[in-house]
Tab-separated table of C-alpha atoms and ligand atoms in Angstrom:
chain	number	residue	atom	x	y	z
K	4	UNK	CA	-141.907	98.528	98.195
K	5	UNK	CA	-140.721	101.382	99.732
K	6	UNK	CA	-136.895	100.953	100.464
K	7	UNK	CA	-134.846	97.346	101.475
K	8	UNK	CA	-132.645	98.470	104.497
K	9	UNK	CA	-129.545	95.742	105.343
K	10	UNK	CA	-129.230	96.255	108.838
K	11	UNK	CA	-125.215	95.343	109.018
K	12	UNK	CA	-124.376	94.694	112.783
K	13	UNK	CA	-120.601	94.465	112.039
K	14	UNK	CA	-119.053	93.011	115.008
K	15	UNK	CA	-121.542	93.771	117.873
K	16	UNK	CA	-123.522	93.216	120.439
K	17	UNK	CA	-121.075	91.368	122.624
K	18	UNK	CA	-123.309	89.450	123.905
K	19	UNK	CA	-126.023	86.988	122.301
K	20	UNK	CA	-128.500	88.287	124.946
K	21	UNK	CA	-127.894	91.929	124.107
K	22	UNK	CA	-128.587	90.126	120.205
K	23	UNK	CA	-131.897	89.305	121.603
K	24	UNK	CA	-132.548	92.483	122.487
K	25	UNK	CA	-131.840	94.085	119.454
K	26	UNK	CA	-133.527	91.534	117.264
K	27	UNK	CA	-136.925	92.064	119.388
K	28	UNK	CA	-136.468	95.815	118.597
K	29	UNK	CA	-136.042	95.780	115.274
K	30	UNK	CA	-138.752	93.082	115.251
K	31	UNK	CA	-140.774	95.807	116.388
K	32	UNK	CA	-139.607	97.920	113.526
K	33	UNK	CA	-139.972	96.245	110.803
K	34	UNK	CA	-143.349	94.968	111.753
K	35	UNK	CA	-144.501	99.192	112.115
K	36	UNK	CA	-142.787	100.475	108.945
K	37	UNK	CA	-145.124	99.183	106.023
K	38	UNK	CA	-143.535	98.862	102.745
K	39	UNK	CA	-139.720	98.716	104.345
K	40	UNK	CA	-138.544	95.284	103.544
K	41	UNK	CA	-135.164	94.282	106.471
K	42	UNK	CA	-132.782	92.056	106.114
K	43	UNK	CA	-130.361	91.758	109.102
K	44	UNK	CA	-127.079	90.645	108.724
K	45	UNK	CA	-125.758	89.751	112.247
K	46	UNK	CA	-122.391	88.562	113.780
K	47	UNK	CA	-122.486	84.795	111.915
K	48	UNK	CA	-122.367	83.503	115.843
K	49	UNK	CA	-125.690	84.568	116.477
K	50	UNK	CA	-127.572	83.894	112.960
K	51	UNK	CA	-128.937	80.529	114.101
K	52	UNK	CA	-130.132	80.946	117.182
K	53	UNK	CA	-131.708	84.526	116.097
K	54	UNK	CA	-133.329	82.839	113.320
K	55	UNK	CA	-134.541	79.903	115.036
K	56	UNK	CA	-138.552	79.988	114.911
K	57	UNK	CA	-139.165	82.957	113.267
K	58	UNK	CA	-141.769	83.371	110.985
K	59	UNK	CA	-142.091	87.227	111.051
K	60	UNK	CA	-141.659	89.588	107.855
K	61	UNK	CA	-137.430	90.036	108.145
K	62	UNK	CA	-135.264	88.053	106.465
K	63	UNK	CA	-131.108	87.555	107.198
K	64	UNK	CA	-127.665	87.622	105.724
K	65	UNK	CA	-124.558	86.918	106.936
K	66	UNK	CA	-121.612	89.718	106.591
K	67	UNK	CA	-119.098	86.905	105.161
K	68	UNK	CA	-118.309	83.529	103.929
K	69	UNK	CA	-116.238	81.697	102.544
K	70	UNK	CA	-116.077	80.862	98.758
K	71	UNK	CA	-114.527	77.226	99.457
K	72	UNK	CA	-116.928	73.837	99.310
K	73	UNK	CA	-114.167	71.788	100.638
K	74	UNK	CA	-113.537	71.745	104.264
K	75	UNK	CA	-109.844	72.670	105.575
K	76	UNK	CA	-110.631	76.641	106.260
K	77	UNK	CA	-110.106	76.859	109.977
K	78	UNK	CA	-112.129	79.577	111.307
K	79	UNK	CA	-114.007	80.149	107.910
K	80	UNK	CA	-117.940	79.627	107.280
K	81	UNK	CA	-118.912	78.641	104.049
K	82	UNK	CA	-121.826	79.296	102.268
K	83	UNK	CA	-124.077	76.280	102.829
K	84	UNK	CA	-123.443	76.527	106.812
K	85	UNK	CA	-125.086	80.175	105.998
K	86	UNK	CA	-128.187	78.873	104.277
K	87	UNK	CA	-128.082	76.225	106.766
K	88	UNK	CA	-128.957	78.966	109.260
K	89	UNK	CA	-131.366	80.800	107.641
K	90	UNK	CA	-129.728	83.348	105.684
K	91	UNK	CA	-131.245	84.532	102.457
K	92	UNK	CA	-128.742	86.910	101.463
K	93	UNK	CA	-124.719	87.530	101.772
K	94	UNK	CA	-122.385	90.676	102.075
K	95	UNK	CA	-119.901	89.955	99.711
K	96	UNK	CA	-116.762	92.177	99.438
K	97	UNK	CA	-117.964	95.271	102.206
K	98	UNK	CA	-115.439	97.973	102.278
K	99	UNK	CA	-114.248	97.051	105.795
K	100	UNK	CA	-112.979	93.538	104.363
K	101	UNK	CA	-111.596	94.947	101.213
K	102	UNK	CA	-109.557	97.360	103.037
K	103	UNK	CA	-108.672	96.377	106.677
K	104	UNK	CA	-106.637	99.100	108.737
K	105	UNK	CA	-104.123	96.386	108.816
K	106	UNK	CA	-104.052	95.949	105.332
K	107	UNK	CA	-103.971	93.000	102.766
K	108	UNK	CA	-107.519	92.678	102.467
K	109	UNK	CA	-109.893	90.934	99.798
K	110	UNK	CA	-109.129	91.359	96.366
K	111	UNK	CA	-111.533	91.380	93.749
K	112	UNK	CA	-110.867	87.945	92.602
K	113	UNK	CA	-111.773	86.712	96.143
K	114	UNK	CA	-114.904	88.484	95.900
K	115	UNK	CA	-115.835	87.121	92.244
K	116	UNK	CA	-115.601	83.604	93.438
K	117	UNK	CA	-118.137	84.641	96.856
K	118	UNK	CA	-120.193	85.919	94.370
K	119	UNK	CA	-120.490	82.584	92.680
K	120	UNK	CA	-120.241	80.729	95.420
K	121	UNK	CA	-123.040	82.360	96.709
K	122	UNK	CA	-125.468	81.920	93.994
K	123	UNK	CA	-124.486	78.642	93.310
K	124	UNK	CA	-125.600	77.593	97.407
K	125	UNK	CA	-128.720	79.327	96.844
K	126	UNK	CA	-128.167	82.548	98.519
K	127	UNK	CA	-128.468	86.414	97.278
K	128	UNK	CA	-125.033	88.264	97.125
K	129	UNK	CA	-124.955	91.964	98.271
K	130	UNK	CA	-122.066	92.817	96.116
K	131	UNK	CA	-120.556	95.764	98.156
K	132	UNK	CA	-118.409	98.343	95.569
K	133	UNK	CA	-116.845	101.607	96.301
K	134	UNK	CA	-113.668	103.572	96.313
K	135	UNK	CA	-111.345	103.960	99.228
K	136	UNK	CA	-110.573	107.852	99.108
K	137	UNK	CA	-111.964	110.866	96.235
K	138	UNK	CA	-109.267	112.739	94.503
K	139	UNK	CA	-111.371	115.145	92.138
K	140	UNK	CA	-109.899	113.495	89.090
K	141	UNK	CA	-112.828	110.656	88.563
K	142	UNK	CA	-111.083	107.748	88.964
K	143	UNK	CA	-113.065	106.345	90.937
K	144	UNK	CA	-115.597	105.771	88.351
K	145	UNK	CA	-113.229	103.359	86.737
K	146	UNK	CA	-111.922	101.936	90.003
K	147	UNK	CA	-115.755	100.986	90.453
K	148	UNK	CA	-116.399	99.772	86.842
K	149	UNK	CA	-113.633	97.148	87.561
K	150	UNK	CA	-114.345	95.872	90.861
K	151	UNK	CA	-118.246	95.626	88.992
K	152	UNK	CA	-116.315	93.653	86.006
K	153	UNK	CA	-114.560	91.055	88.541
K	154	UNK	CA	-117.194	90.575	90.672
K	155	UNK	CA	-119.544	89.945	88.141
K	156	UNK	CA	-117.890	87.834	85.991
K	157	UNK	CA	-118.993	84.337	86.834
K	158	UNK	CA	-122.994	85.478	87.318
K	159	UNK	CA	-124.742	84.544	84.295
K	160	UNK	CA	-127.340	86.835	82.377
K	161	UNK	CA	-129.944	84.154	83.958
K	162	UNK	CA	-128.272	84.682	87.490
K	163	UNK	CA	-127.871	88.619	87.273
K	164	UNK	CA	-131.283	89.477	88.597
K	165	UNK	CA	-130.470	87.658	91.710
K	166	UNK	CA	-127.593	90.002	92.655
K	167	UNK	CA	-127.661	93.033	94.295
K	168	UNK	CA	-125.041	95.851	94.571
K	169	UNK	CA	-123.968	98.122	97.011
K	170	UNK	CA	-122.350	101.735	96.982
K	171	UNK	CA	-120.125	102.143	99.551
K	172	UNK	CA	-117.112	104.016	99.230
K	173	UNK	CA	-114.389	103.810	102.320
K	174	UNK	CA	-114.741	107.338	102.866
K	175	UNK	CA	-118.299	107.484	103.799
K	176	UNK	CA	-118.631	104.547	106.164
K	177	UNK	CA	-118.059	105.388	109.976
K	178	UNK	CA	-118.649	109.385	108.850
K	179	UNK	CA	-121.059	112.111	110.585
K	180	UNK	CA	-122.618	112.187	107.120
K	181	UNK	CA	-123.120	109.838	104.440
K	182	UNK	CA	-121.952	111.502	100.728
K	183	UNK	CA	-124.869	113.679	98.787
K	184	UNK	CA	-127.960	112.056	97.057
K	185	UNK	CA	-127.194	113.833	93.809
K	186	UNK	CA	-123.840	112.324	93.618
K	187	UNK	CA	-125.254	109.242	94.424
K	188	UNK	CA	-127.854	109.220	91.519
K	189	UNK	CA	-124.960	110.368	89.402
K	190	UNK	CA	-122.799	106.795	90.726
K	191	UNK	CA	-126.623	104.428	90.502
K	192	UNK	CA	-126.933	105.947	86.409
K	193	UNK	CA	-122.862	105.127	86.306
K	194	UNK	CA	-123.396	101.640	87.853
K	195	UNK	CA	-125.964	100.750	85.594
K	196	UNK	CA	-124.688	101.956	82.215
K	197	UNK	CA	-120.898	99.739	83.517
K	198	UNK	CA	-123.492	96.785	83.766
K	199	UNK	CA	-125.936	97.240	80.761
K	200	UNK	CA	-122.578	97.059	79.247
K	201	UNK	CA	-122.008	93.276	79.523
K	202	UNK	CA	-125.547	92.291	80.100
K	203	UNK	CA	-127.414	94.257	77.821
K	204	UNK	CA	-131.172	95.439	79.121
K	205	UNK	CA	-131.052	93.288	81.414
K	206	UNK	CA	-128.829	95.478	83.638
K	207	UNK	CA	-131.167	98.450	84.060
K	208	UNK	CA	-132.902	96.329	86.296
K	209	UNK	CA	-129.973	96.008	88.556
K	210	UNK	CA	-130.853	96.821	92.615
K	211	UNK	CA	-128.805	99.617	93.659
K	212	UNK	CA	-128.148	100.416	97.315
K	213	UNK	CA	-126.022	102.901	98.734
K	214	UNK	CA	-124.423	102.366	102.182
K	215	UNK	CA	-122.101	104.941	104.567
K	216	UNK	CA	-123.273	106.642	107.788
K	217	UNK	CA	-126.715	106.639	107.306
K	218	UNK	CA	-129.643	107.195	110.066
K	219	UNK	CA	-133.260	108.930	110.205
K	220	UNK	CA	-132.014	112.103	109.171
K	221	UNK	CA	-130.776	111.345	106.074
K	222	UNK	CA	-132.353	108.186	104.621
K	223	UNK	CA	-135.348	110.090	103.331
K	224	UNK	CA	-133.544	112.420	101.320
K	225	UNK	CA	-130.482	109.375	100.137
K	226	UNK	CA	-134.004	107.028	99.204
K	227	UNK	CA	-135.580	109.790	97.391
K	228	UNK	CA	-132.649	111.541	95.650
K	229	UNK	CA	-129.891	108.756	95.410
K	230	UNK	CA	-131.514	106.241	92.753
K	231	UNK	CA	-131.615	103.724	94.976
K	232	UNK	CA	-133.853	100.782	95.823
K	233	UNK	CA	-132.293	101.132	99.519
K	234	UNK	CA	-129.561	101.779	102.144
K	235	UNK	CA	-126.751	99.283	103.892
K	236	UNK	CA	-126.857	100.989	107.544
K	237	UNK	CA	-124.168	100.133	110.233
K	238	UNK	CA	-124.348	102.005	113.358
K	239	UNK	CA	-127.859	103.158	113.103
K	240	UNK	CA	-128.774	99.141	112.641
K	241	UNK	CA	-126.949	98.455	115.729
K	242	UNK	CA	-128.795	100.315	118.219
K	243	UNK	CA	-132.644	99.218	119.111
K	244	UNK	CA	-133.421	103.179	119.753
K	245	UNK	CA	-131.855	104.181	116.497
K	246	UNK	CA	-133.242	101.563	114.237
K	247	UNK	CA	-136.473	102.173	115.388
K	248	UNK	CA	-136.453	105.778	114.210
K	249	UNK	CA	-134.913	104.745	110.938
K	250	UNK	CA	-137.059	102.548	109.981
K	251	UNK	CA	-140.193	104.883	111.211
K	252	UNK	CA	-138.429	108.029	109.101
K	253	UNK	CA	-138.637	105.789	105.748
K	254	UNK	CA	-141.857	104.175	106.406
K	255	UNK	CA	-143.544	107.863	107.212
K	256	UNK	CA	-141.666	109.536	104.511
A	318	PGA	P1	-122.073	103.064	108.918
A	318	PGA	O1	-121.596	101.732	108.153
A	318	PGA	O2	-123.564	103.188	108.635
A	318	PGA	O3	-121.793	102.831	110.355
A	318	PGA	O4	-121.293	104.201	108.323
A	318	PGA	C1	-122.005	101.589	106.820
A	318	PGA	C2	-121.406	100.421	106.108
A	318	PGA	O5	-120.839	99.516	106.724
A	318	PGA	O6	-121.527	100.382	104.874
């Protein structure tokens, strides 16, 4: 497999027929670029109906849900309702519900029960880590190793190769550039050793994305330099034009 892109549509289209529209484009996509495997994660609102009937090569996720199996959550989805619809896979903990502008986002406890909650109604969590700003001192690398301690601390050495983890710092989401390959590869080697820590062997099989303002220019060089099995891509997922040249510059790279 070449790369596995997670196409995160955040909060857009507005509309379930601009949805459509996107969908059939990145239908188109998907079905060119050989070897790319796509998972879309789209506004919850719209999984259903996007999923409905479709037999074709992408699978989906949903961006949230909610770590509860009993039912007084007004305004939640849960985790079953997801797999209900289709969804394969789950963004659990992205940087943009961790840290909301308005503050008091998810902790990492939160996330550690999604996690579980996920695996335990059948679906694949896309852990999302990362660290809000850089200072130069390193401390990010233990801000990381904790978030990667919580959130993994109900998944079972049986359970861990159904998990994958994103890279995602804050400070490279909604950028002109996403942060350099090498430093990547130096967080993927960091990410693994935090994990082969608990787990043993086991962890160096962990799937390692990276995510933060990525489009065709610079997911060749992030997939080939980065360590990682693929990319989390917001704006260039949202747009049929841009994901069509995404998904063309991995599959002809
Ligand atoms: P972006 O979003 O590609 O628009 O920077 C990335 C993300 O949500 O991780």
């Amino acid at each position: 497999m070449k790369a596995l892109i997670v196409a995160n549509w955040k909060m857009q289209p507005a509309t379930f027929r601009e949805a459509r529209a996107l969908f059939d484009a990145t239908k188109k996509a998907a079905d060119a670029a050989r070897g790319v495997q796509v998972i879309v994660a789209p506004p919850a609102i719209f999984l259903r109906e996007l999923s409905k009937g479709y037999r074709g090569r992408i699978t989906f996720a949903v961006q949230n849900a909610h770590s509860a199996t009993d039912t007084a959550h007004t305004g939640e989805i849960s985790f079953a309702q997801a797999r209900d619809a289709r969804a394969t896979y789950a963004l659990v903990g992205h940087a943009e519900r961790r840290h909301p502008p308005t503050g008091g986002g998810e902790i990492d406890e939160e996330v550690r029960k999604k996690v579980a909650a996920a695996l335990a109604a059948d679906i694949i969590p896309i852990l999302c880590v990362g660290e809000v700003e850089r200072t130069g001192s390193g401390e990010h690398f233990n801000f990381v190793k904790e978030q990667l301690r919580v959130g993994l601390k109900d998944v079972s050495p049986s359970n861990l190769k159904r998990v994958i983890i994103t890279y995602e710092p804050l400070w490279t989401i909604g950028q002109p550039r996403p942060m350099d390959a090498r430093e990547m590869h130096e967080m993927a080697i960091f990410i693994r050793k935090s994990i082969v820590e608990s787990y043993g062997q086991a962890g160096m099989d962990i799937k390692i994305l990276y995510g933060g303002s990525i489009n065709e220019a610079t997911a060749p060089d992030m997939l080939k330099n980065g360590d990682v099995k693929g990319l989390l891509v917001g704006r260039a997922s949202a747009d049929g034009s841009h994901v069509t040249r995404l998904l063309a510059s991995i599959a002809n790279a």
